[in-house]
Short mmCIF file of C-alpha atoms in Angstrom, two decimals:
data_model
loop_
_atom_site.label_atom_id
_atom_site.label_comp_id
_atom_site.label_asym_id
_atom_site.label_seq_id
_atom_site.Cartn_x
_atom_site.Cartn_y
_atom_site.Cartn_z
CA MET A 1 191.60 39.25 207.00
CA TYR A 2 188.97 41.58 205.62
CA CYS A 3 185.55 40.18 206.49
CA LEU A 4 183.44 42.26 204.07
CA ASN A 5 183.69 43.13 200.37
CA ASN A 6 182.11 45.86 198.25
CA GLY A 7 182.30 48.82 200.56
CA GLY A 8 182.16 52.42 199.52
CA LYS A 9 182.31 56.00 200.63
CA PHE A 10 179.44 57.87 202.23
CA ILE A 11 177.04 60.45 200.79
CA VAL A 12 178.29 63.98 200.08
CA THR A 13 175.44 66.40 199.34
CA ALA A 14 177.53 69.59 198.91
CA ARG A 15 174.48 71.43 200.28
CA ASP A 16 173.60 69.86 203.64
CA GLU A 17 171.86 72.98 204.92
CA PHE A 18 169.28 72.70 202.17
CA VAL A 19 168.71 68.97 201.56
CA ILE A 20 169.10 67.69 205.14
CA ASP A 21 166.91 68.60 208.09
CA TYR A 22 166.01 67.45 211.60
CA ASP A 23 162.34 67.50 210.62
CA LYS A 24 160.90 65.71 207.59
CA ASN A 25 158.00 68.15 207.20
CA ASN A 26 160.31 71.16 207.27
CA LEU A 27 162.41 69.58 204.55
CA LEU A 28 159.37 68.68 202.46
CA ASN A 29 158.03 72.23 202.64
CA ARG A 30 161.43 73.63 201.69
CA ILE A 31 161.64 71.39 198.62
CA LYS A 32 158.11 72.35 197.59
CA ASP A 33 159.04 76.01 197.94
CA PHE A 34 162.16 75.35 195.86
CA CYS A 35 160.03 73.89 193.06
CA TYR A 36 157.08 76.28 193.24
CA PRO A 37 157.00 77.81 189.73
CA ILE A 38 155.87 81.26 190.85
CA ASN A 39 159.14 81.65 192.80
CA SER A 40 161.95 83.03 190.65
CA ASP A 41 165.47 81.63 190.67
CA ASP A 42 166.68 84.88 192.20
CA TYR A 43 164.15 84.57 195.01
CA ILE A 44 165.27 81.00 195.79
CA ARG A 45 168.93 82.02 195.70
CA SER A 46 168.31 84.91 198.05
CA LYS A 47 166.19 82.86 200.47
CA TYR A 48 168.23 79.66 200.68
CA PHE A 49 171.66 80.15 199.11
CA SER A 50 172.70 83.74 199.83
CA SER A 51 175.79 82.60 201.75
CA LYS A 52 176.71 79.87 199.24
CA LYS A 53 178.70 81.60 196.51
CA SER A 54 181.61 79.87 194.82
CA GLY A 55 183.93 81.96 192.67
CA LYS A 56 182.45 82.92 189.32
CA TYR A 57 179.18 81.03 189.87
CA LEU A 58 175.84 82.41 190.99
CA SER A 59 174.90 81.88 194.64
CA GLY A 60 174.24 78.19 195.22
CA ASP A 61 175.67 77.08 191.88
CA THR A 62 178.83 75.03 191.44
CA ARG A 63 180.65 73.65 188.42
CA GLY A 64 178.48 70.54 188.46
CA TRP A 65 175.20 71.86 189.87
CA LYS A 66 172.95 74.63 188.63
CA LEU A 67 170.00 75.75 190.72
CA SER A 68 167.78 76.57 187.76
CA ASP A 69 168.37 73.15 186.16
CA ALA A 70 167.73 71.31 189.43
CA ARG A 71 164.40 73.09 189.93
CA ILE A 72 163.22 71.92 186.52
CA LYS A 73 164.47 68.36 186.95
CA ILE A 74 162.73 67.66 190.29
CA LYS A 75 159.54 69.75 190.01
CA ASP A 76 157.31 66.78 189.07
CA GLU A 77 158.75 64.29 191.56
CA ASN A 78 156.85 62.76 194.48
CA HIS A 79 158.93 64.65 197.00
CA ALA A 80 157.67 62.83 200.10
CA GLU A 81 158.81 59.47 198.71
CA ILE A 82 162.28 60.80 197.95
CA ILE A 83 162.92 61.91 201.53
CA LYS A 84 164.83 59.21 203.44
CA ASP A 85 166.31 58.75 206.87
CA ILE A 86 170.07 59.27 207.01
CA LEU A 87 172.59 58.48 209.74
CA TYR A 88 174.13 61.94 209.88
CA ARG A 89 176.29 61.62 213.00
CA PRO A 90 176.55 58.85 215.65
CA PHE A 91 173.02 58.18 216.94
CA ASP A 92 171.80 61.23 214.98
CA ILE A 93 169.11 60.36 212.43
CA ARG A 94 167.95 63.16 210.14
CA SER A 95 165.97 63.47 206.91
CA ILE A 96 167.54 63.90 203.47
CA TYR A 97 166.07 64.73 200.08
CA TYR A 98 167.93 61.87 198.39
CA HIS A 99 167.73 62.73 194.70
CA PRO A 100 170.65 62.62 192.23
CA LYS A 101 169.84 66.13 191.02
CA MET A 102 170.10 67.52 194.55
CA VAL A 103 172.90 65.41 196.05
CA ASP A 104 176.31 65.62 194.39
CA TRP A 105 177.63 62.20 195.42
CA GLY A 106 174.79 59.87 196.38
CA ARG A 107 176.98 56.72 196.39
CA GLU A 108 174.00 54.76 195.06
CA ASN A 109 176.13 51.68 194.39
CA VAL A 110 176.43 51.17 198.16
CA MET A 111 173.50 53.10 199.62
CA ALA A 112 170.92 51.35 197.43
CA HIS A 113 171.37 48.25 199.61
CA PHE A 114 169.83 50.15 202.55
CA LEU A 115 166.77 51.64 200.85
CA LYS A 116 163.52 49.83 201.74
CA LYS A 117 165.52 46.73 202.64
CA ASP A 118 166.65 45.10 205.87
CA ASN A 119 170.39 45.41 206.17
CA LEU A 120 173.30 46.18 208.43
CA GLY A 121 176.40 48.10 207.47
CA LEU A 122 179.79 48.29 209.12
CA VAL A 123 180.88 51.92 209.28
CA THR A 124 184.60 52.60 209.53
CA CYS A 125 187.57 54.52 208.08
CA ARG A 126 190.45 53.53 205.85
CA GLN A 127 192.80 55.93 207.63
CA SER A 128 192.85 57.50 211.06
CA SER A 129 194.71 60.53 212.34
CA SER A 130 193.52 60.05 215.93
CA ASP A 131 195.71 58.73 218.72
CA THR A 132 192.96 56.34 219.80
CA TRP A 133 191.02 54.29 217.22
CA MET A 134 187.29 54.54 217.89
CA HIS A 135 186.22 54.43 214.26
CA SER A 136 183.76 51.55 214.15
CA PHE A 137 179.99 51.91 214.13
CA ILE A 138 176.85 50.37 212.67
CA THR A 139 174.08 51.53 210.37
CA ASN A 140 170.82 50.23 208.96
CA LYS A 141 170.32 53.42 206.91
CA ILE A 142 172.12 55.47 204.30
CA VAL A 143 175.05 57.42 205.76
CA ASP A 144 176.47 60.94 205.56
CA ASP A 145 180.10 61.51 204.60
CA SER A 146 181.09 62.96 207.99
CA MET A 147 179.24 60.43 210.14
CA VAL A 148 182.42 58.89 211.56
CA SER A 149 184.57 62.01 211.53
CA ASN A 150 184.76 65.44 209.91
CA LYS A 151 188.54 65.21 209.53
CA THR A 152 189.67 65.13 205.91
CA LYS A 153 191.89 62.08 206.46
CA GLU A 154 189.17 60.12 208.24
CA ARG A 155 186.62 59.77 205.47
CA GLY A 156 184.03 57.12 206.17
CA TYR A 157 183.29 53.88 204.35
CA CYS A 158 180.26 51.62 204.63
CA PHE A 159 180.31 47.85 204.11
CA PRO A 160 176.83 46.31 203.72
CA LEU A 161 176.22 42.88 205.22
CA TYR A 162 173.92 41.86 202.37
CA LEU A 163 173.93 42.87 198.70
CA TYR A 164 170.59 43.13 196.91
CA SER A 165 170.60 42.18 193.23
CA ASN A 166 167.74 44.50 192.29
CA SER A 167 168.73 47.47 194.44
CA THR A 168 168.33 50.12 191.76
CA GLN A 169 165.74 48.46 189.48
CA PRO A 170 162.25 50.00 189.61
CA ASN A 171 160.56 47.02 187.91
CA LEU A 172 158.55 45.32 190.64
CA LEU A 173 158.14 42.21 188.47
CA ILE A 174 161.83 41.46 188.84
CA GLN A 175 162.31 39.32 191.93
CA GLU A 176 164.82 40.83 194.29
CA THR A 177 167.43 38.50 195.74
CA ARG A 178 170.25 39.08 198.14
CA LYS A 179 173.57 37.50 198.95
CA SER A 180 176.03 38.01 201.74
CA ASN A 181 178.92 40.42 201.29
CA ILE A 182 181.37 38.04 202.96
CA PRO A 183 184.35 37.31 200.64
CA LYS A 184 184.59 33.73 199.38
CA ASP A 185 188.21 33.36 200.47
CA PHE A 186 187.25 34.49 203.97
CA ILE A 187 184.47 31.89 204.10
CA ILE A 188 186.81 29.11 203.00
CA ILE A 189 189.59 29.98 205.44
CA PHE A 190 187.34 30.65 208.43
CA SER A 191 185.29 27.48 207.80
CA ARG A 192 188.49 25.45 207.96
CA THR A 193 189.69 27.35 211.01
CA ILE A 194 186.51 27.16 213.09
CA LEU A 195 185.34 23.78 211.66
CA LEU A 196 181.84 25.05 210.94
CA LYS A 197 179.86 25.07 207.70
CA PHE A 198 178.90 28.44 206.24
CA VAL A 199 175.22 29.09 205.50
CA PRO A 200 174.36 31.98 203.14
CA GLU A 201 171.67 33.59 205.34
CA GLY A 202 171.26 34.39 208.99
CA ILE A 203 173.45 33.63 211.96
CA GLY A 204 173.75 29.81 211.82
CA ASP A 205 173.33 27.53 214.84
CA LEU A 206 176.98 28.09 215.90
CA GLU A 207 177.28 24.37 216.65
CA LYS A 208 177.62 23.07 213.12
CA THR A 209 177.05 26.20 211.06
CA PHE A 210 177.81 29.90 210.96
CA GLY A 211 176.36 32.60 208.74
CA PRO A 212 177.00 36.14 207.53
CA GLU A 213 175.32 37.67 210.57
CA SER A 214 177.50 35.72 213.02
CA VAL A 215 180.62 36.87 211.13
CA PHE A 216 179.34 40.44 211.31
CA TYR A 217 178.64 40.27 215.05
CA TYR A 218 181.98 38.57 215.73
CA ALA A 219 183.82 41.30 213.81
CA TYR A 220 181.88 44.03 215.58
CA ALA A 221 182.86 42.58 218.95
CA ILE A 222 186.55 42.29 217.99
CA PHE A 223 186.62 45.85 216.66
CA HIS A 224 185.28 47.03 220.03
CA SER A 225 187.96 45.26 222.05
CA PRO A 226 190.11 47.90 223.80
CA THR A 227 193.11 45.57 223.50
CA TYR A 228 192.56 45.12 219.75
CA ARG A 229 192.43 48.89 219.31
CA LEU A 230 195.62 49.39 221.28
CA ARG A 231 197.55 46.42 219.89
CA TYR A 232 196.84 47.29 216.25
CA ALA A 233 196.81 51.08 216.67
CA GLU A 234 199.50 51.75 214.05
CA GLN A 235 197.94 49.45 211.44
CA LEU A 236 194.53 51.04 212.02
CA LYS A 237 195.97 54.44 211.13
CA ILE A 238 196.73 53.35 207.57
CA ASP A 239 194.15 50.74 206.56
CA PHE A 240 190.75 49.23 207.22
CA PRO A 241 190.49 47.04 210.33
CA ARG A 242 191.43 43.42 209.75
CA LEU A 243 189.74 40.55 211.53
CA PRO A 244 191.77 37.96 213.46
CA LEU A 245 190.21 34.49 213.25
CA THR A 246 189.63 32.21 216.20
CA SER A 247 189.53 28.42 216.10
CA ASP A 248 187.75 28.31 219.48
CA LYS A 249 184.05 27.66 218.88
CA GLU A 250 183.04 28.67 222.39
CA LEU A 251 184.94 31.93 222.16
CA PHE A 252 183.41 32.56 218.75
CA LYS A 253 179.91 31.95 220.09
CA LYS A 254 180.47 34.28 223.06
CA LEU A 255 181.91 37.04 220.90
CA VAL A 256 179.03 36.71 218.44
CA ALA A 257 176.67 37.28 221.38
CA LYS A 258 178.61 40.35 222.52
CA GLY A 259 178.71 41.77 219.01
CA ASN A 260 174.98 41.19 218.68
CA GLU A 261 174.42 43.10 221.92
CA LEU A 262 176.53 45.99 220.66
CA VAL A 263 174.68 46.15 217.35
CA ASN A 264 171.34 46.19 219.17
CA LEU A 265 172.60 48.98 221.42
CA HIS A 266 174.02 51.10 218.63
CA LEU A 267 170.79 50.79 216.64
CA LEU A 268 168.86 51.69 219.80
CA GLY A 269 166.94 48.42 219.66
CA GLU A 270 166.16 48.55 215.93
CA ASN A 271 168.26 45.67 214.60
CA PRO A 272 166.27 44.34 211.61
CA PHE A 273 167.67 40.84 212.13
CA ASP A 274 167.08 40.55 215.88
CA LYS A 275 163.62 41.29 217.23
CA SER A 276 164.37 40.10 220.78
CA LYS A 277 163.79 42.47 223.67
CA THR A 278 166.54 44.89 224.59
CA ILE A 279 167.27 47.21 227.48
CA PHE A 280 165.38 49.92 225.60
CA ASP A 281 162.14 48.01 226.22
CA ASP A 282 162.47 48.41 230.00
CA TYR A 283 162.66 52.02 231.15
CA LYS A 284 163.44 50.91 234.72
CA GLU A 285 166.85 49.74 233.49
CA TRP A 286 167.77 53.07 231.90
CA HIS A 287 168.81 54.77 235.18
CA THR A 288 168.64 58.21 233.64
CA GLN A 289 165.99 60.92 233.64
CA ALA A 290 165.19 64.24 232.02
CA VAL A 291 164.59 66.73 234.84
CA THR A 292 163.20 70.26 235.03
CA GLU A 293 164.20 72.13 238.20
CA LYS A 294 161.92 75.05 237.50
CA ARG A 295 159.43 75.96 234.84
CA GLN A 296 161.16 77.39 231.81
CA GLU A 297 159.72 80.00 229.49
CA ILE A 298 160.94 77.85 226.60
CA ASP A 299 160.98 74.21 227.68
CA TRP A 300 164.03 72.15 226.77
CA LYS A 301 165.69 74.84 224.69
CA VAL A 302 169.34 73.84 224.21
CA ILE A 303 171.18 76.96 225.34
CA ASP A 304 174.23 76.01 227.39
CA VAL A 305 175.53 72.43 227.23
CA ARG A 306 177.69 71.54 230.22
CA TYR A 307 178.60 68.49 232.27
CA ASP A 308 178.31 68.47 236.08
CA GLU A 309 180.67 65.68 237.15
CA LYS A 310 179.83 65.91 240.85
CA ASN A 311 176.11 65.33 240.31
CA ARG A 312 176.49 63.21 237.14
CA ARG A 313 174.29 65.58 235.15
CA VAL A 314 174.28 67.07 231.67
CA TYR A 315 172.65 70.49 231.59
CA ILE A 316 171.17 72.00 228.45
CA ASN A 317 170.10 75.27 230.09
CA GLU A 318 169.94 76.77 233.57
CA GLY A 319 167.21 74.53 234.92
CA GLN A 320 166.91 71.42 232.74
CA TYR A 321 169.23 68.45 232.64
CA PHE A 322 169.72 64.71 232.23
CA THR A 323 170.73 62.60 235.23
CA GLY A 324 172.82 59.48 235.83
CA ILE A 325 175.65 60.20 233.40
CA ASP A 326 179.11 59.06 234.45
CA LYS A 327 182.17 60.93 233.22
CA GLU A 328 183.31 58.05 231.00
CA VAL A 329 179.91 58.07 229.29
CA TRP A 330 180.05 61.85 228.77
CA GLN A 331 183.58 61.62 227.33
CA PHE A 332 182.98 58.52 225.17
CA LEU A 333 184.17 58.88 221.57
CA ILE A 334 182.87 57.35 218.39
CA GLY A 335 185.16 58.28 215.53
CA GLY A 336 185.97 61.95 215.81
CA TYR A 337 183.05 62.88 218.05
CA GLN A 338 182.36 63.08 221.77
CA VAL A 339 178.90 61.72 221.23
CA CYS A 340 176.85 62.99 224.20
CA GLU A 341 178.20 66.50 223.76
CA LYS A 342 178.05 66.54 219.95
CA TRP A 343 174.40 65.51 219.75
CA LEU A 344 173.32 68.35 222.04
CA LYS A 345 175.64 71.03 220.65
CA ASP A 346 174.38 70.41 217.12
CA ARG A 347 170.89 71.17 218.38
CA LYS A 348 172.12 74.24 220.22
CA LYS A 349 173.65 75.50 216.97
CA ALA A 350 170.32 74.93 215.23
CA GLU A 351 168.53 76.77 218.07
CA ARG A 352 166.28 73.79 218.70
CA SER A 353 164.17 72.84 221.68
CA LEU A 354 164.05 69.14 222.49
CA SER A 355 160.75 67.35 221.87
CA ALA A 356 159.50 64.44 223.97
CA ASP A 357 160.92 62.09 221.33
CA ASP A 358 164.26 63.92 221.47
CA LEU A 359 164.42 63.53 225.26
CA LYS A 360 163.74 59.81 224.98
CA HIS A 361 166.27 59.45 222.18
CA TYR A 362 169.02 61.20 224.14
CA MET A 363 168.40 59.02 227.18
CA LYS A 364 168.69 55.98 224.91
CA ILE A 365 172.07 57.29 223.72
CA ILE A 366 173.22 57.52 227.34
CA VAL A 367 172.08 53.94 227.98
CA ALA A 368 173.70 52.68 224.77
CA ILE A 369 177.07 54.21 225.62
CA ARG A 370 177.00 53.08 229.24
CA GLU A 371 176.26 49.51 228.18
CA THR A 372 178.84 49.70 225.37
CA ILE A 373 181.56 50.53 227.88
CA ARG A 374 180.52 47.54 229.98
CA ILE A 375 180.48 45.15 227.03
CA MET A 376 183.85 46.36 225.72
CA LYS A 377 185.40 45.39 229.05
CA GLU A 378 183.65 42.01 228.93
CA ILE A 379 185.00 41.36 225.43
CA ASP A 380 188.55 41.88 226.66
CA LYS A 381 187.96 39.45 229.52
CA LEU A 382 186.80 36.80 227.06
CA ILE A 383 189.89 37.11 224.86
CA THR A 384 192.64 35.83 227.12
CA LYS A 385 195.41 35.73 224.51
CA TRP A 386 196.51 37.88 221.58
CA PRO A 387 196.76 37.21 218.71
CA VAL A 388 193.33 35.58 219.00
CA GLU A 389 193.54 31.81 218.78
#
C-alpha cells in the first residue's frame, strides 16, 4: 500500500547558479545587486547571465521569465526573509532565494508544509532507471528537483508527513492546524492488521496505539531493507515504493525504532520530532578525523578528490584528508549519487575551501553513512520472512 498521500515534485529554479548558493550572505548580496536601481539590465545580464542565452531571448530571459520584470517585482522585498535552506543534494544544504518571481516552479503546494514548520518528508522517485534502487531519503526542508538524481527519468517527489492548513496564508490571526498525510484507507487496513488504534499526532505508545510518525519510521526502515530493494526491484523501476504491512507488533515496534534511527542519522541529528541524543552528540563515537599532513598555502582547498582504500582515507588535496572511511562508505549511493564523492566534487567545481563547519559536516556524513549500512543489515535480520507478515 501507499503510506502517504499528497506528494509532489521538487523545486525547479531554471537558474540555480543565480538563486542558489553555498553561502547565505553571498546570495543576499547578489540579490541586492540584482535589484540595485543604478545597475542597468544590460549590466546585470553581462555580470550574471552572459552564458544563459536561449534562442531568440535576451541573455537570462526565457519564454516565462524576463529579467527586467523580475527586478521590478522583487526590488521592495525583504530579501533576507525570502532566503531559505534547501536540500540540494543528499546531505547538502544550501541557500535559495525562494520567490515566485525568481523560481520557475516553486511547488508551493508541497513545499509550503516545510516553511517555518516542523515536518518530515519522504523523498523518493516514481520511476528508476538504475539497476539498484537506492532512491529513498528524508527531508525537513524544501527540496531541489535533482536532489535524488539528475537523471531525467528519476525525477524526485516529496511526501510530507504532516499537512498544515494555513501553509500559504499570511494572516497570523488564522490559527494554523495540521493533520497527518496518512491515507484513511491505509489507517483502516493497518489498524485492523496490527490491532492498534491510530492517533492523529506523534508516534503512539506502540502497545495500544500507533501514530503518523510510527508509520513514517516503519516505512523508512522497510524502504532501507536490502532484501526489499532486491525483491521488488522491477516494481520500483515503474512506480513509487509500496509498503508491506506486518501484523507482528514486536516486529513493527523494532522496525519503527530502526526507521527512527535512520531518520535521525539522515537529518544529522536534527529530527524535529525526536530531541533525544544521537551519535552526533558524542565526537568520540565518530571514528573519523580531518587531518593536515603539512601546512597548506590554502587550507582545505578542494583540489583533487581521491579515495585511498589501503589507508581508509579521502584526500581533498595533496596533504589534507579525512580518516576512517571504509570502501563501502565511500561507494555508498543515495539515488543517483555516490554521496561522499559528490559532496566534495561539487565543492571542487565551485573552487571552495572547506570551513570548520564544512569539515564537521562532512565527518557527520561519513558517520551517517557508516551507521546506515549497519542499520540496513540489522533491518534485514529482523525481517525473517518475505512477504512481511
